[in-house]
């Protein structure tokens, strides 16, 4: 009788064994190639969720695989521990935010350990710990002294419920991302970091990130938003205002002859001047401002007109409009309704002229009209005086030359990227280390007085800024003069902490933020794994922070993450009761007789809703701990890697989990069956043995390639196939025990990255020495006939022109092809060392095109 596989006993045993042997403890070894892998660290909300299980399993598979491939691994974990949820929970539960946070960390750490993750817990960090945030206070002071941190009054997104500032990305459909309250515009004095100073470098260096998803790079590129154009001075006719010129940036000077109005933001200095002292105008503009997030285009006619820079005796009306934002350009536009849909809608609403100035080919000028849709394509210039007949690009150059000569315009490069507002009006965050002396001086806290600690005697009410209401903490003295002063009561945006935590992992117990030697060895992060929702803010701020710290002479690093992978979400069906309430999966069952889903509570039919991301709001969450207890961590890990490619959403199904559990037990049964073969009854068959070994070699190659390419669902399929093949070979008594024993040694290694507990248990069952995690990965080699991996030819192109035909394996990854390509002298001639490469286009098995 084969002993039943006891996952709880096995997994507890091996987790303790790994811990006792310090199997995952990392240290610098300059004789070994390093591999720094990390997943985006969690917020300590109290429980891990299935998204965590998928994210950390993905990273763990890679970490274990790379360790077996001979790399020196750094695989750390920490906690993104500051933030408003802790403050809200503390108010609700009448606890200190610190107590709530550290209690949750302890719970979640235990849950993560139950997954069997190969994490070096000796490097654990929590961003709310003073030994962590004292360093970022020092960073801020250095940025302040360098002019990269500054304070100014600005309009902010204000959440009236959470009583704090929100970034644009935290405003969803005009509402706060957490509270759901209608966000209002409010003027506040805020601290900013000068991210805009790095716009060009942030954009340019995206080209270096060849191991990032193209979609993420495109999102960042669009967010940075580089555009080249003209800044044109529109002089106000008969002006009696302080401001007599409206500066307008445009990328389409070719459409100037089609301009029929100008529009400025409600927050443009001219708009602010216009509404001063006139209550009716102020109210009209306030109405426009309140509709800023609405689709309808609204405007207020200021009565002012500007002189057209190209048309004689032409004067254009000036409006204040809700769709013009101060955040881009100069907060002003000229409207060309014929060639911009937004301008067209505005012009139709206020009965303004629509003059087409760009006509598509094969159109007749006399018949070409703009009705309800603006024409935004290419074409020939019309109705534009000296520009008529030119192409769009030719017209742009002609207008540029003319207006630059007259001094009315100048060439300008613009970026959408705004400076990062880091002030938050809450308690549970890192205090901003600034004091305001009563003589008006703004001073950074002295380094010897860091960290500026949060006060413990705090009154959390949920209204306003608790630090601003704490007089004992707020009042201080200037250490230089002894004058009275008050502390800055805003705390950092939590993105501040997550923008450098990967550096702290390098030297987590150092008195310094990190040791330069450690950073030089471990950084950059070789593989970073996390959700696509962080594609812009977190990743962009981390890139900025790295460059800023480089410029503060901390290191020479320019990019923090050389490799990035964005995993899909974990989803589940939703269930709705007769009372229109969301039911959790464990509150329903499927009635086989009626073929309907019913409520366990009252046996009534339940409506099966859409499959959606697991969330508390839809009550479709599965508790990972209950799954691990019932089926085991290996089962959860196996299921997470099956079915869907890791960059796509994965639907959690009970049948899928049960199938994974059965397969884990099938592996255990096979291992026990093979060890019990009677060697005396085994027969040798050289032909069968050769076929068996070739087949095994084939799967070693497939599994290795698929792990390298992050095709983990294919790895699962490969292991299924291999297991079934070996089972069939045993049933048919094709080979002897010696061959099966050789197979098991390889097999235990192949399954280890995904299901490490049973892998180690099989290793022990066969009385193998040491741990599987410390073994070398099976060697990849060309195998015999019938299973030989096909060779294919790939056209290697430079800017679309074929320069080389490369022969390689059909399973070669993009990275593998790149490494081979960059060894060719002809390619290096055009691409240099790779720095000239702007983009790589890879069509597997066909084309590898370098855009330089």
Tab-separated table of C-alpha atoms in Angstrom, residues 18-317:
chain	number	residue	atom	x	y	z
A	18	UNK	CA	14.455	25.397	4.390
A	19	UNK	CA	14.284	27.840	7.272
A	20	UNK	CA	16.699	25.905	9.497
A	21	UNK	CA	19.224	25.444	6.682
A	22	UNK	CA	18.894	29.125	5.643
A	23	UNK	CA	18.421	27.856	2.099
A	24	UNK	CA	17.354	31.254	0.772
A	25	UNK	CA	19.652	33.581	2.688
A	26	UNK	CA	21.525	35.806	0.248
A	27	UNK	CA	24.974	37.345	0.464
A	28	UNK	CA	27.386	38.903	-1.969
A	29	UNK	CA	29.537	36.468	-3.911
A	30	UNK	CA	31.526	38.219	-6.625
A	31	UNK	CA	32.545	34.892	-8.141
A	32	UNK	CA	28.896	34.154	-8.939
A	33	UNK	CA	26.452	35.920	-11.256
A	34	UNK	CA	23.729	37.607	-9.216
A	35	UNK	CA	20.007	37.532	-9.906
A	36	UNK	CA	17.812	40.022	-8.027
A	37	UNK	CA	14.152	39.079	-8.305
A	38	UNK	CA	11.307	40.751	-6.445
A	39	UNK	CA	7.563	41.118	-6.585
A	40	UNK	CA	5.751	44.338	-5.753
A	41	UNK	CA	5.467	44.327	-1.988
A	42	UNK	CA	2.024	44.092	-0.397
A	43	UNK	CA	0.038	46.525	1.672
A	44	UNK	CA	-0.583	44.854	5.078
A	45	UNK	CA	-4.377	44.855	4.863
A	46	UNK	CA	-4.760	41.823	7.116
A	47	UNK	CA	-5.016	38.884	4.715
A	48	UNK	CA	-3.281	37.784	1.565
A	49	UNK	CA	-5.568	37.366	-1.439
A	50	UNK	CA	-5.387	35.243	-4.552
A	51	UNK	CA	-3.671	38.051	-6.448
A	52	UNK	CA	-0.839	37.785	-3.926
A	53	UNK	CA	-0.700	34.012	-4.342
A	54	UNK	CA	-0.344	34.335	-8.109
A	55	UNK	CA	2.141	37.205	-7.972
A	56	UNK	CA	4.449	35.607	-5.419
A	57	UNK	CA	4.228	32.141	-6.959
A	58	UNK	CA	5.358	33.601	-10.282
A	59	UNK	CA	8.377	35.180	-8.635
A	60	UNK	CA	9.132	32.085	-6.618
A	61	UNK	CA	9.151	29.842	-9.694
A	62	UNK	CA	11.743	32.108	-11.304
A	63	UNK	CA	13.814	32.479	-8.110
A	64	UNK	CA	14.053	28.723	-7.526
A	65	UNK	CA	14.784	28.017	-11.186
A	66	UNK	CA	17.525	30.651	-11.371
A	67	UNK	CA	19.098	29.375	-8.136
A	68	UNK	CA	19.267	25.873	-9.627
A	69	UNK	CA	20.767	27.420	-12.769
A	70	UNK	CA	23.694	28.644	-10.663
A	71	UNK	CA	22.764	32.264	-9.960
A	72	UNK	CA	23.289	34.016	-6.632
A	73	UNK	CA	19.703	34.913	-5.748
A	74	UNK	CA	18.316	37.910	-3.872
A	75	UNK	CA	14.575	37.377	-3.325
A	76	UNK	CA	13.361	39.694	-0.539
A	77	UNK	CA	10.011	40.762	0.934
A	78	UNK	CA	8.707	43.868	2.673
A	79	UNK	CA	5.570	45.808	3.522
A	80	UNK	CA	4.168	48.980	1.972
A	81	UNK	CA	2.934	49.870	5.420
A	82	UNK	CA	1.930	53.545	5.514
A	83	UNK	CA	-1.383	54.821	4.158
A	84	UNK	CA	-4.922	55.957	4.810
A	85	UNK	CA	-6.548	52.484	5.198
A	86	UNK	CA	-4.610	51.915	8.442
A	87	UNK	CA	-5.769	55.294	9.714
A	88	UNK	CA	-9.395	54.545	8.815
A	89	UNK	CA	-9.194	51.091	10.402
A	90	UNK	CA	-7.640	52.577	13.539
A	91	UNK	CA	-10.578	55.005	13.857
A	92	UNK	CA	-13.105	52.219	13.321
A	93	UNK	CA	-11.452	49.697	15.664
A	94	UNK	CA	-10.181	52.302	18.158
A	95	UNK	CA	-6.602	51.089	17.721
A	96	UNK	CA	-3.316	52.770	17.054
A	97	UNK	CA	-2.475	52.571	13.302
A	98	UNK	CA	0.905	51.117	14.244
A	99	UNK	CA	-0.693	48.318	16.274
A	100	UNK	CA	-3.152	47.547	13.457
A	101	UNK	CA	-0.385	47.536	10.838
A	102	UNK	CA	2.132	45.339	12.668
A	103	UNK	CA	-0.594	42.915	13.706
A	104	UNK	CA	-1.591	42.526	10.049
A	105	UNK	CA	2.039	42.095	9.012
A	106	UNK	CA	2.408	39.178	11.434
A	107	UNK	CA	-0.728	37.492	10.068
A	108	UNK	CA	0.193	37.991	6.409
A	109	UNK	CA	3.795	36.946	6.927
A	110	UNK	CA	2.586	33.640	8.372
A	111	UNK	CA	0.263	33.193	5.373
A	112	UNK	CA	3.043	33.925	2.878
A	113	UNK	CA	5.380	31.500	4.623
A	114	UNK	CA	2.729	28.798	4.281
A	115	UNK	CA	3.106	29.135	0.499
A	116	UNK	CA	6.700	27.884	0.749
A	117	UNK	CA	8.213	30.969	-0.867
A	118	UNK	CA	11.994	31.049	-1.286
A	119	UNK	CA	12.293	34.436	0.410
A	120	UNK	CA	15.220	35.772	2.393
A	121	UNK	CA	13.189	36.939	5.397
A	122	UNK	CA	16.320	38.328	7.062
A	123	UNK	CA	15.978	41.288	4.678
A	124	UNK	CA	12.353	42.038	5.573
A	125	UNK	CA	11.458	45.742	5.742
A	126	UNK	CA	8.379	47.777	6.688
A	127	UNK	CA	8.113	51.321	5.349
A	128	UNK	CA	6.411	52.559	8.541
A	129	UNK	CA	9.476	51.702	10.650
A	130	UNK	CA	11.565	54.758	11.680
A	131	UNK	CA	14.750	52.928	10.645
A	132	UNK	CA	13.323	52.919	7.127
A	133	UNK	CA	11.698	56.312	6.788
A	134	UNK	CA	14.512	58.286	8.437
A	135	UNK	CA	16.510	57.683	5.259
A	136	UNK	CA	13.821	59.014	2.952
A	137	UNK	CA	13.553	62.110	5.149
A	138	UNK	CA	17.263	62.614	4.488
A	139	UNK	CA	16.677	62.071	0.733
A	140	UNK	CA	13.972	64.742	0.794
A	141	UNK	CA	16.239	67.242	2.517
A	142	UNK	CA	18.955	66.660	-0.088
A	143	UNK	CA	16.423	67.018	-2.909
A	144	UNK	CA	15.192	70.236	-1.273
A	145	UNK	CA	18.718	71.653	-1.107
A	146	UNK	CA	19.305	70.704	-4.752
A	147	UNK	CA	16.101	72.451	-5.854
A	148	UNK	CA	14.336	69.203	-6.762
A	149	UNK	CA	11.829	69.554	-3.903
A	150	UNK	CA	9.821	72.748	-3.557
A	151	UNK	CA	6.554	74.131	-2.215
A	152	UNK	CA	3.914	76.060	-4.092
A	153	UNK	CA	0.219	76.780	-4.003
A	154	UNK	CA	-1.665	74.726	-6.508
A	155	UNK	CA	-5.056	73.354	-7.357
A	156	UNK	CA	-5.421	69.818	-6.116
A	157	UNK	CA	-7.955	67.017	-6.233
A	158	UNK	CA	-9.483	67.100	-2.775
A	159	UNK	CA	-11.378	64.150	-1.340
A	160	UNK	CA	-13.880	65.689	1.113
A	161	UNK	CA	-14.476	62.357	2.880
A	162	UNK	CA	-10.889	61.152	3.271
A	163	UNK	CA	-9.855	64.800	3.690
A	164	UNK	CA	-6.731	64.412	1.602
A	165	UNK	CA	-5.186	65.236	-1.754
A	166	UNK	CA	-5.505	62.687	-4.556
A	167	UNK	CA	-3.314	62.210	-7.611
A	168	UNK	CA	-5.119	62.446	-10.976
A	169	UNK	CA	-4.879	58.664	-11.313
A	170	UNK	CA	-6.672	58.239	-7.970
A	171	UNK	CA	-9.716	60.098	-9.293
A	172	UNK	CA	-12.027	57.681	-11.102
A	173	UNK	CA	-15.039	59.160	-12.906
A	174	UNK	CA	-14.723	62.290	-10.779
A	175	UNK	CA	-14.706	60.343	-7.504
A	176	UNK	CA	-12.091	59.357	-4.935
A	177	UNK	CA	-10.667	55.924	-5.657
A	178	UNK	CA	-11.112	54.804	-2.052
A	179	UNK	CA	-13.996	56.818	-0.584
A	180	UNK	CA	-16.154	57.141	-3.722
A	181	UNK	CA	-16.832	60.793	-2.822
A	182	UNK	CA	-17.153	63.518	-5.471
A	183	UNK	CA	-13.711	65.089	-5.745
A	184	UNK	CA	-13.490	68.888	-5.656
A	185	UNK	CA	-10.802	71.284	-6.836
A	186	UNK	CA	-9.106	73.094	-3.983
A	187	UNK	CA	-6.111	75.408	-3.667
A	188	UNK	CA	-3.503	74.204	-1.202
A	189	UNK	CA	0.137	74.895	-0.500
A	190	UNK	CA	1.790	71.632	-1.466
A	191	UNK	CA	5.222	70.036	-1.645
A	192	UNK	CA	6.389	68.809	-5.039
A	193	UNK	CA	9.278	66.834	-6.460
A	194	UNK	CA	10.596	68.091	-9.785
A	195	UNK	CA	9.920	65.021	-11.895
A	196	UNK	CA	9.547	67.308	-14.918
A	197	UNK	CA	13.295	68.025	-14.776
A	198	UNK	CA	13.844	64.406	-15.856
A	199	UNK	CA	11.180	64.274	-18.592
A	200	UNK	CA	13.582	63.781	-21.484
A	201	UNK	CA	15.784	61.254	-19.696
A	202	UNK	CA	12.780	59.267	-18.470
A	203	UNK	CA	11.501	59.144	-22.030
A	204	UNK	CA	14.835	58.400	-23.712
A	205	UNK	CA	15.842	55.656	-21.278
A	206	UNK	CA	12.687	53.675	-22.036
A	207	UNK	CA	14.614	52.523	-25.116
A	208	UNK	CA	17.116	50.751	-22.845
A	209	UNK	CA	14.408	48.676	-21.176
A	210	UNK	CA	14.348	45.857	-23.737
A	211	UNK	CA	12.971	43.398	-21.181
A	212	UNK	CA	9.901	45.481	-20.350
A	213	UNK	CA	6.467	44.853	-21.896
A	214	UNK	CA	5.969	47.137	-24.867
A	215	UNK	CA	2.527	48.170	-23.598
A	216	UNK	CA	4.027	49.489	-20.345
A	217	UNK	CA	6.654	51.500	-22.203
A	218	UNK	CA	3.964	52.965	-24.454
A	219	UNK	CA	1.875	53.925	-21.408
A	220	UNK	CA	4.851	55.688	-19.832
A	221	UNK	CA	5.763	57.339	-23.117
A	222	UNK	CA	2.249	58.719	-23.485
A	223	UNK	CA	2.229	59.858	-19.858
A	224	UNK	CA	5.488	61.764	-20.313
A	225	UNK	CA	3.938	63.120	-23.503
A	226	UNK	CA	6.743	64.765	-25.412
A	227	UNK	CA	5.623	67.072	-28.201
A	228	UNK	CA	7.458	69.550	-30.399
A	229	UNK	CA	5.846	72.685	-31.693
A	230	UNK	CA	5.626	76.465	-31.531
A	231	UNK	CA	4.855	78.774	-28.644
A	232	UNK	CA	2.984	81.636	-30.281
A	233	UNK	CA	2.223	85.048	-28.770
A	234	UNK	CA	-1.385	86.086	-29.359
A	235	UNK	CA	-1.587	89.791	-28.566
A	236	UNK	CA	-4.823	90.968	-26.960
A	237	UNK	CA	-6.538	93.813	-28.899
A	238	UNK	CA	-6.988	97.116	-27.031
A	239	UNK	CA	-5.937	95.460	-23.808
A	240	UNK	CA	-6.420	97.125	-20.419
A	241	UNK	CA	-5.357	94.062	-18.444
A	242	UNK	CA	-2.055	93.329	-16.705
A	243	UNK	CA	-1.682	90.400	-19.070
A	244	UNK	CA	-1.718	91.590	-22.685
A	245	UNK	CA	-0.362	88.522	-24.438
A	246	UNK	CA	-1.673	84.949	-24.398
A	247	UNK	CA	1.103	82.427	-25.016
A	248	UNK	CA	-0.188	79.320	-26.797
A	249	UNK	CA	1.748	76.148	-27.456
A	250	UNK	CA	0.711	74.165	-30.513
A	251	UNK	CA	1.935	71.146	-32.422
A	252	UNK	CA	-0.246	72.141	-35.386
A	253	UNK	CA	0.824	75.596	-36.581
A	254	UNK	CA	-0.226	74.467	-40.081
A	255	UNK	CA	-3.873	74.956	-39.012
A	256	UNK	CA	-3.492	78.591	-37.868
A	257	UNK	CA	-5.615	79.948	-40.728
A	258	UNK	CA	-8.459	77.762	-39.435
A	259	UNK	CA	-8.369	79.332	-35.940
A	260	UNK	CA	-11.715	80.924	-35.026
A	261	UNK	CA	-11.386	81.284	-31.240
A	262	UNK	CA	-8.902	81.140	-28.378
A	263	UNK	CA	-9.641	79.446	-25.065
A	264	UNK	CA	-7.921	79.633	-21.709
A	265	UNK	CA	-8.190	77.485	-18.578
A	266	UNK	CA	-10.393	78.734	-15.708
A	267	UNK	CA	-7.150	78.808	-13.725
A	268	UNK	CA	-5.133	80.768	-16.295
A	269	UNK	CA	-3.667	83.974	-14.799
A	270	UNK	CA	-5.768	86.021	-17.241
A	271	UNK	CA	-8.948	84.189	-16.160
A	272	UNK	CA	-8.083	84.865	-12.509
A	273	UNK	CA	-7.577	88.556	-13.328
A	274	UNK	CA	-10.877	88.751	-15.231
A	275	UNK	CA	-12.945	87.358	-12.366
A	276	UNK	CA	-11.377	89.644	-9.740
A	277	UNK	CA	-13.935	92.097	-8.363
A	278	UNK	CA	-16.877	90.931	-10.501
A	279	UNK	CA	-19.144	88.512	-8.656
A	280	UNK	CA	-21.286	87.607	-11.698
A	281	UNK	CA	-18.256	86.769	-13.844
A	282	UNK	CA	-16.739	84.858	-10.921
A	283	UNK	CA	-19.913	82.761	-10.601
A	284	UNK	CA	-20.002	82.091	-14.355
A	285	UNK	CA	-16.405	80.880	-14.312
A	286	UNK	CA	-17.106	78.821	-11.172
A	287	UNK	CA	-19.890	77.055	-13.081
A	288	UNK	CA	-17.430	76.209	-15.852
A	289	UNK	CA	-14.867	74.968	-13.333
A	290	UNK	CA	-17.395	72.678	-11.655
A	291	UNK	CA	-18.041	71.017	-15.031
A	292	UNK	CA	-14.360	70.425	-15.766
A	293	UNK	CA	-14.692	66.658	-15.667
A	294	UNK	CA	-17.889	66.565	-17.738
A	295	UNK	CA	-18.122	65.664	-21.402
A	296	UNK	CA	-20.023	68.814	-22.384
A	297	UNK	CA	-17.794	71.629	-23.610
A	298	UNK	CA	-18.636	74.850	-21.737
A	299	UNK	CA	-17.218	78.347	-22.163
A	300	UNK	CA	-17.481	81.931	-21.026
A	301	UNK	CA	-16.944	84.749	-23.559
A	302	UNK	CA	-14.514	87.187	-21.945
A	303	UNK	CA	-15.276	89.919	-24.480
A	304	UNK	CA	-11.578	90.056	-25.280
A	305	UNK	CA	-10.153	89.436	-28.736
A	306	UNK	CA	-6.649	88.525	-29.850
A	307	UNK	CA	-4.931	89.562	-33.043
A	308	UNK	CA	-4.452	86.696	-35.487
A	309	UNK	CA	-0.671	86.259	-36.001
A	310	UNK	CA	-1.007	85.534	-39.740
A	311	UNK	CA	-4.270	87.130	-40.923
A	312	UNK	CA	-4.454	90.888	-41.327
A	313	UNK	CA	-7.362	92.645	-39.606
A	314	UNK	CA	-8.529	89.379	-38.062
A	315	UNK	CA	-9.502	89.311	-34.390
A	316	UNK	CA	-10.373	86.109	-32.558
A	317	UNK	CA	-12.681	85.936	-29.499
